[in-house]
Coordinates of C-alpha atoms in Angstrom, one line a residue:
Chain A
M1 CA 104.0 108.7 104.4
A2 CA 107.0 106.6 105.2
D3 CA 109.2 107.4 108.1
A4 CA 112.9 106.8 108.6
A5 CA 112.3 103.8 110.9
T6 CA 110.7 101.7 108.2
N7 CA 113.4 102.8 105.7
K8 CA 110.8 103.2 103.0
V9 CA 110.4 106.0 100.6
A10 CA 106.9 107.2 99.6
F11 CA 106.9 107.1 95.9
E12 CA 104.3 108.9 93.8
L13 CA 103.9 108.9 90.1
V14 CA 101.5 111.6 88.9
T15 CA 100.1 112.2 85.5
P16 CA 97.8 115.0 84.5
T17 CA 94.8 112.7 84.5
A18 CA 95.6 110.6 87.6
L19 CA 97.7 109.8 90.6
A20 CA 99.1 106.7 88.8
I21 CA 101.1 105.3 91.7
S22 CA 101.2 106.1 95.4
E23 CA 103.2 103.5 97.2
D24 CA 105.8 103.0 99.8
V25 CA 108.8 101.2 98.3
D26 CA 112.4 100.3 99.4
M27 CA 114.0 102.1 96.4
V28 CA 113.0 103.6 93.2
V29 CA 115.3 104.2 90.2
V30 CA 114.4 107.2 88.1
P31 CA 115.9 108.0 84.7
G32 CA 117.1 111.5 85.4
S33 CA 118.3 113.6 82.5
E34 CA 121.8 113.5 83.8
G35 CA 121.7 109.8 84.5
D36 CA 119.7 107.2 86.4
F37 CA 119.5 107.7 90.1
G38 CA 118.1 105.5 92.8
V39 CA 116.2 107.0 95.7
L40 CA 116.3 105.4 99.1
A41 CA 114.8 106.7 102.3
G42 CA 116.8 109.7 103.5
H43 CA 117.8 110.9 100.0
T44 CA 119.2 114.4 99.8
P45 CA 116.7 116.9 98.4
I46 CA 117.0 117.0 94.6
L47 CA 114.9 118.3 91.7
T48 CA 115.6 117.1 88.3
T49 CA 114.2 116.7 84.8
V50 CA 113.4 113.1 83.7
R51 CA 114.4 111.7 80.3
P52 CA 112.2 109.2 78.5
G53 CA 112.9 105.8 80.1
V54 CA 111.8 103.3 82.6
I55 CA 111.2 103.8 86.3
N56 CA 111.8 100.7 88.4
M57 CA 110.3 100.3 91.9
Y58 CA 112.1 97.9 94.2
T59 CA 110.7 96.2 97.3
G60 CA 112.5 93.4 99.1
G61 CA 115.4 93.4 96.6
A62 CA 113.3 92.8 93.6
I63 CA 111.6 95.0 91.0
T64 CA 107.9 95.1 91.9
K65 CA 106.9 97.4 89.0
S66 CA 108.4 99.0 86.0
L67 CA 106.8 102.0 84.3
F68 CA 107.7 103.7 81.1
V69 CA 107.6 107.5 81.1
E70 CA 108.0 110.0 78.3
G71 CA 109.9 112.5 80.4
G72 CA 108.9 114.9 83.1
F73 CA 110.2 116.1 86.5
A74 CA 111.3 114.3 89.6
E75 CA 111.6 115.6 93.1
A76 CA 113.2 113.7 95.9
N77 CA 113.7 114.5 99.6
P78 CA 114.4 112.4 102.7
E79 CA 110.7 111.2 103.0
R80 CA 109.4 111.0 99.5
C81 CA 110.0 110.9 95.8
T82 CA 107.6 112.4 93.4
V83 CA 107.7 112.0 89.6
L84 CA 105.5 114.2 87.4
A85 CA 105.1 112.6 84.0
E86 CA 102.8 113.5 81.1
S87 CA 102.1 109.8 80.6
A88 CA 103.0 106.6 82.3
T89 CA 102.6 103.1 81.0
D90 CA 103.3 99.8 82.7
V91 CA 106.2 98.2 80.9
S92 CA 104.3 94.9 80.6
E93 CA 101.6 96.7 78.7
L94 CA 104.0 98.1 76.1
S95 CA 104.0 96.3 72.8
A96 CA 107.2 96.0 70.8
A97 CA 105.3 96.3 67.6
D98 CA 103.6 99.6 68.7
A99 CA 107.0 100.9 69.8
E100 CA 108.6 99.9 66.5
A101 CA 105.8 101.6 64.6
R102 CA 106.3 104.8 66.6
L103 CA 110.0 104.7 66.0
T104 CA 109.5 104.3 62.3
A105 CA 107.0 107.2 62.3
A106 CA 109.4 109.3 64.3
R107 CA 112.3 108.6 61.9
E108 CA 110.2 109.6 59.0
A109 CA 109.0 112.7 60.7
L110 CA 112.5 113.7 61.5
A111 CA 113.6 113.1 57.9
S112 CA 110.9 115.4 56.6
A113 CA 111.0 117.9 59.4
D114 CA 112.0 121.5 58.7
E115 CA 114.0 123.6 61.1
D116 CA 111.1 124.5 63.4
A117 CA 109.8 121.0 63.7
K118 CA 113.2 119.4 64.1
E119 CA 113.5 119.8 67.8
A120 CA 110.1 118.2 68.5
A121 CA 110.8 115.4 66.0
E122 CA 114.2 114.7 67.7
K123 CA 112.5 114.5 71.0
E124 CA 109.8 112.2 69.6
L125 CA 112.6 110.0 68.2
R126 CA 114.3 109.7 71.6
I127 CA 111.0 108.8 73.2
A128 CA 110.4 106.1 70.6
E129 CA 113.9 104.7 70.9
E130 CA 113.5 104.4 74.6
M131 CA 110.1 102.9 74.2
V132 CA 111.5 100.2 71.9
R133 CA 114.2 99.4 74.4
A134 CA 111.7 99.2 77.2
A135 CA 109.3 97.0 75.2
G136 CA 112.1 94.8 74.1
G137 CA 113.3 94.4 77.6
S138 CA 109.9 93.3 78.8
A139 CA 109.6 90.8 76.0
A140 CA 112.9 89.3 76.9
Q141 CA 111.9 88.9 80.5
H142 CA 108.7 86.9 79.6
Chain B
M1 CA 39.5 132.5 74.2
A2 CA 41.6 129.8 72.6
T3 CA 39.7 126.9 71.1
L4 CA 39.9 123.4 72.6
K5 CA 41.9 122.2 69.7
E6 CA 44.5 125.0 70.0
L7 CA 44.9 124.3 73.7
K8 CA 45.4 120.6 73.0
T9 CA 48.2 121.2 70.5
R10 CA 49.8 123.7 72.9
I11 CA 49.8 121.2 75.7
S12 CA 51.3 118.4 73.6
S13 CA 54.0 120.7 72.3
V14 CA 55.0 121.8 75.8
K15 CA 55.0 118.2 76.8
S16 CA 57.4 117.2 74.1
T17 CA 59.6 120.2 75.1
Q18 CA 59.6 118.9 78.6
K19 CA 60.7 115.5 77.4
I20 CA 63.6 117.0 75.6
T21 CA 64.7 119.2 78.5
S22 CA 64.5 116.3 81.0
A23 CA 66.5 114.1 78.7
M24 CA 69.1 116.9 78.4
K25 CA 69.2 117.2 82.1
M26 CA 69.9 113.5 82.5
V27 CA 72.7 113.6 79.9
A28 CA 74.2 116.6 81.6
A29 CA 74.1 114.9 84.9
S30 CA 76.0 111.9 83.7
R31 CA 78.5 114.0 81.9
L32 CA 78.9 116.2 85.0
K33 CA 79.8 113.1 87.0
R34 CA 82.6 112.2 84.5
A35 CA 83.8 115.8 84.2
Q36 CA 83.9 116.2 87.9
E37 CA 85.9 113.0 88.3
A38 CA 88.3 114.2 85.6
A39 CA 88.7 117.5 87.4
E40 CA 89.4 115.8 90.7
A41 CA 91.9 113.3 89.1
G42 CA 93.8 116.2 87.6
R43 CA 94.2 117.9 90.9
P44 CA 97.2 116.0 92.3
Y45 CA 99.3 116.8 89.3
A46 CA 98.6 120.5 89.5
E47 CA 99.3 120.5 93.3
R48 CA 102.6 118.7 93.0
M49 CA 103.6 120.9 90.1
E50 CA 102.9 123.9 92.3
R51 CA 105.0 122.4 95.1
M52 CA 107.9 121.9 92.8
M53 CA 107.6 125.4 91.5
A54 CA 107.6 126.6 95.1
S55 CA 110.7 124.5 95.9
I56 CA 112.6 126.2 93.1
L57 CA 111.4 129.6 93.8
D58 CA 112.2 129.3 97.5
N59 CA 115.8 128.9 96.4
P60 CA 117.7 132.1 96.6
G61 CA 118.7 133.4 93.2
A62 CA 116.2 131.3 91.3
L63 CA 114.4 134.4 90.1
E64 CA 117.4 136.0 88.5
G65 CA 118.0 133.3 85.9
A66 CA 114.3 132.8 85.3
G67 CA 112.9 133.4 81.9
A68 CA 110.3 135.9 80.8
L69 CA 107.5 133.4 81.4
L70 CA 108.1 133.9 85.1
S71 CA 109.2 137.5 85.4
G72 CA 107.3 139.0 82.5
T73 CA 108.6 141.1 79.6
G74 CA 109.0 144.2 81.8
S75 CA 106.0 145.9 80.3
D76 CA 102.3 145.3 80.2
D77 CA 101.2 147.1 77.0
T78 CA 99.6 144.1 75.3
H79 CA 97.2 141.8 77.1
L80 CA 96.1 138.4 75.9
I81 CA 92.8 137.2 77.3
V82 CA 91.9 133.5 76.9
V83 CA 88.2 133.3 77.1
V84 CA 87.0 129.8 78.0
T85 CA 83.4 129.1 77.2
S86 CA 81.4 126.2 75.8
D87 CA 80.5 125.3 72.2
R88 CA 76.9 124.8 73.0
G89 CA 74.2 126.9 74.6
L90 CA 71.3 126.0 76.8
C91 CA 73.3 126.1 79.9
G92 CA 71.9 129.1 81.7
G93 CA 74.2 132.0 82.5
F94 CA 77.4 129.9 82.0
N95 CA 78.6 131.6 78.8
S96 CA 77.1 135.1 79.3
S97 CA 78.7 135.5 82.7
I98 CA 82.1 134.8 81.1
S99 CA 81.6 137.2 78.3
R100 CA 80.3 139.9 80.7
E101 CA 83.4 139.6 82.8
S102 CA 85.6 139.6 79.6
R103 CA 83.9 142.7 78.3
I104 CA 84.3 144.6 81.5
R105 CA 88.0 143.6 81.6
I106 CA 88.6 144.5 78.0
R107 CA 86.9 147.8 78.3
E108 CA 89.0 148.6 81.3
L109 CA 92.2 147.7 79.5
H110 CA 91.1 149.7 76.5
G111 CA 90.4 152.6 78.9
D112 CA 94.0 152.3 80.1
S113 CA 95.0 152.5 76.5
K114 CA 96.4 148.9 76.4
N115 CA 96.2 146.6 73.5
V116 CA 94.0 143.6 73.9
K117 CA 94.1 140.3 72.0
I118 CA 91.6 137.6 72.6
L119 CA 91.9 133.8 72.2
C120 CA 88.6 132.0 72.4
V121 CA 88.2 128.5 73.6
G122 CA 84.6 127.5 72.8
R123 CA 82.3 128.9 70.1
K124 CA 79.9 130.7 72.3
G125 CA 82.4 133.1 73.7
R126 CA 83.5 134.1 70.2
D127 CA 79.9 134.6 69.1
Q128 CA 79.2 136.9 72.0
L129 CA 82.4 138.9 71.8
K130 CA 82.8 139.3 68.1
T131 CA 80.4 142.1 67.5
E132 CA 82.2 144.4 69.9
F133 CA 85.8 143.1 69.7
G134 CA 85.8 141.2 66.4
D135 CA 89.2 142.6 65.4
A136 CA 90.9 141.5 68.6
I137 CA 90.0 137.9 68.3
I138 CA 93.0 136.0 67.1
D139 CA 91.8 132.4 67.1
T140 CA 89.0 130.2 68.3
Y141 CA 89.3 126.6 69.4
E142 CA 86.2 124.6 68.9
G143 CA 85.2 121.1 69.9
I144 CA 87.5 120.9 72.9
G145 CA 86.3 118.5 75.5
K146 CA 83.7 116.8 73.3
A147 CA 84.7 113.4 74.7
G148 CA 86.1 114.7 78.0
V149 CA 89.0 117.2 78.1
Q150 CA 92.2 115.6 76.9
F151 CA 95.6 116.8 78.0
D152 CA 96.9 117.2 74.5
E153 CA 94.0 119.6 73.8
A154 CA 95.2 121.8 76.6
Q155 CA 98.8 121.4 75.3
G156 CA 97.7 122.6 71.9
V157 CA 96.2 125.8 73.5
A158 CA 99.2 126.3 75.7
A159 CA 101.6 125.8 72.8
K160 CA 99.8 128.5 70.9
I161 CA 100.1 130.9 73.9
I162 CA 103.8 130.2 74.3
E163 CA 104.4 130.6 70.6
M164 CA 102.7 134.0 70.7
F165 CA 104.6 135.0 73.8
E166 CA 107.9 134.1 72.4
A167 CA 107.1 136.0 69.2
G168 CA 106.5 139.0 71.5
E169 CA 102.9 139.4 70.6
F170 CA 101.7 140.1 74.2
D171 CA 103.1 140.8 77.6
V172 CA 100.5 139.6 80.1
C173 CA 98.2 136.6 79.7
T174 CA 95.0 136.1 81.7
I175 CA 92.7 133.1 81.3
I176 CA 89.0 133.6 82.2
Y177 CA 87.0 130.5 83.0
N178 CA 84.2 129.2 85.1
K179 CA 85.5 127.5 88.2
F180 CA 83.5 124.5 89.4
V181 CA 82.1 125.1 92.9
S182 CA 79.2 122.7 92.9
A183 CA 76.7 121.3 90.4
I184 CA 74.6 124.5 90.7
T185 CA 77.3 127.1 91.3
Q186 CA 80.1 128.3 89.1
E187 CA 82.5 131.1 89.8
V188 CA 83.9 133.2 87.0
T189 CA 87.6 133.2 87.7
P190 CA 90.2 135.3 85.9
R191 CA 93.7 134.0 86.5
Q192 CA 96.9 135.5 85.3
I193 CA 99.1 132.8 83.9
I194 CA 101.9 134.9 82.3
P195 CA 103.9 136.2 84.1
V196 CA 103.4 133.5 86.7
Q197 CA 101.8 134.9 89.8
L198 CA 103.7 133.7 92.9
A199 CA 101.1 134.7 95.4
E200 CA 98.6 132.4 93.9
A201 CA 101.1 129.7 93.5
E202 CA 101.7 129.8 97.3
D203 CA 98.0 129.9 97.9
E204 CA 97.5 126.7 96.1
A205 CA 100.5 125.0 97.5
E206 CA 99.3 125.2 101.1
T207 CA 97.0 122.3 100.5
A208 CA 100.0 120.2 99.8
A209 CA 102.0 118.7 102.7
P210 CA 104.4 121.2 104.2
T211 CA 108.0 120.4 103.4
G212 CA 109.1 121.4 106.8
P213 CA 111.9 123.9 107.0
S214 CA 112.3 124.5 103.4
A215 CA 115.1 122.2 102.3
I216 CA 117.8 123.4 100.0
Y217 CA 117.4 121.4 96.9
E218 CA 120.0 120.3 94.5
F219 CA 119.2 120.9 90.9
E220 CA 120.0 118.6 88.0
P221 CA 120.7 120.0 85.5
S222 CA 120.8 123.7 86.5
E223 CA 117.9 125.6 88.0
E224 CA 117.6 127.6 84.8
E225 CA 117.3 124.5 82.7
I226 CA 114.7 123.0 84.9
L227 CA 112.7 126.2 85.0
A228 CA 112.9 126.4 81.2
E229 CA 111.1 123.0 81.1
L230 CA 109.0 123.4 84.1
L231 CA 107.4 126.8 83.2
P232 CA 105.9 125.6 79.9
A233 CA 104.8 122.4 81.6
N234 CA 103.2 124.5 84.3
L235 CA 101.4 126.5 81.7
N236 CA 100.0 123.3 80.2
V237 CA 98.7 122.3 83.5
Q238 CA 97.1 125.7 84.2
V239 CA 95.3 125.6 80.9
F240 CA 94.4 122.0 81.4
R241 CA 93.0 122.7 84.8
A242 CA 91.0 125.7 83.5
L243 CA 89.5 123.5 80.7
L244 CA 88.6 120.7 83.2
E245 CA 87.0 123.1 85.6
S246 CA 85.1 124.8 82.8
S247 CA 83.9 121.5 81.4
A248 CA 82.6 120.4 84.8
S249 CA 81.0 123.8 85.3
E250 CA 79.3 123.7 81.9
H251 CA 77.7 120.4 82.6
G252 CA 76.6 121.5 86.0
A253 CA 75.1 124.7 84.6
R254 CA 73.3 122.9 81.9
M255 CA 72.0 120.4 84.3
S256 CA 70.5 123.0 86.6
A257 CA 69.2 125.1 83.6
M258 CA 67.5 122.0 82.2
D259 CA 66.1 121.1 85.6
N260 CA 64.5 124.6 85.8
A261 CA 63.2 124.3 82.3
T262 CA 61.7 120.9 83.0
R263 CA 60.0 122.3 86.1
N264 CA 58.7 125.4 84.3
A265 CA 57.3 123.2 81.5
G266 CA 55.5 121.1 84.2
E267 CA 53.9 124.3 85.6
M268 CA 52.9 125.4 82.2
I269 CA 51.3 122.1 81.4
D270 CA 49.3 122.3 84.7
D271 CA 48.1 125.8 83.8
L272 CA 47.2 124.9 80.3
S273 CA 45.4 121.7 81.4
M274 CA 43.4 123.8 83.9
I275 CA 42.3 126.2 81.1
Y276 CA 41.6 123.3 78.8
N277 CA 39.3 121.7 81.4
R278 CA 37.5 124.9 82.2
T279 CA 36.9 125.6 78.5
R280 CA 35.6 122.1 78.0
Q281 CA 33.3 122.4 81.0
A282 CA 32.0 125.8 79.8
K283 CA 31.3 124.4 76.4
I284 CA 29.4 121.4 77.9
T285 CA 27.4 123.8 80.1
S286 CA 26.4 126.0 77.3
E287 CA 25.4 123.1 75.1
L288 CA 23.2 121.8 77.9
I289 CA 21.5 125.1 78.3
E290 CA 20.8 125.2 74.6
I291 CA 19.3 121.7 74.7
I292 CA 17.2 122.5 77.8
S293 CA 15.9 125.8 76.5
G294 CA 15.1 124.2 73.2
A295 CA 13.1 121.5 74.9
E296 CA 11.2 124.0 77.1
A297 CA 10.2 126.0 74.0
L298 CA 8.3 123.0 72.6

């Protein structure tokens, strides 16, 4: 657990099947549903939903790790930041082709969805779009 | 008295049964290890989810805007019971203890003139309950956890529960499952999941680190919107957890049942071999007597 003296924030990323990340970092940027927000040590307590997107962990002024999440919940307080996500994938492991395939599938599903399924299909489409963006971003970096 | 040949076949058939039970025991042991790891890996998520729930509920006024998932429908006329058992037998009292508990509960509820609906997860529970409560069984899920319990399997069950709840088909939902205590002990656990029971939530949350003087959280978007997402997610987790616990318990129960069976088969083989040897000895003795007395007569 980080204390104020080290100016680190204890970041945890938890999925139903594992404690994916538990690390002290300088800052973590979380894609909140109302906009991205960065959490430094001493952050005001906040609870928010997370939209599909990429979580960036910063240490020493550089991104140490980027993870793609499909949405979830985030809780921050002065000592720690906890993100609950149903799945988390390292951005470097995302493949642009998979993401594109998912996007195509999502578009088709939305086109053929009836009223009931529409909401779920739209959600899936948003996830796929973000996934493509995240995968593309990582491809550009390499 | 059985003939030697009969005894021999008997012994060899018990021996092959023993081989099967000991193989099943070994399979269950390795599955148990995996299931136990999965159950442990799932714990942090559930704990933190409880902590978040507690953070929201600590906030004054959170309860007012909360949906029916949290506060209930205001009545308790119709109960939904989710019975979690296994698909396969040969695991000792694992399934029958669940159906016994379910039967007691359902009879009690019927006694209070409440409606009861049953959702079975696992074939054995349905088989054991259908004679008495066949009409009440709405649906059965089979094949869950075949290759380890997956989160989307739990989601499927939870989605069905929520769908029924939103359609107003029940007021209170309880899930009955075997809680994993150790490889040889399981505990039948009924847990009310709708409306959410706060006392239990707090109970679970005390394992998590205390947040100090409960901080006033900011909510983004509003508390209601977060709750609207968090409550179904919480339900997913509760169901997932129950399935994980149940799967670990099942393998534990099967392992100890098969261990007993193997031991019993061993005892049986010893007894049968003893009888076999005595019979053989008696036969030899009587043959000798016949030969000797035949020789003396000459």
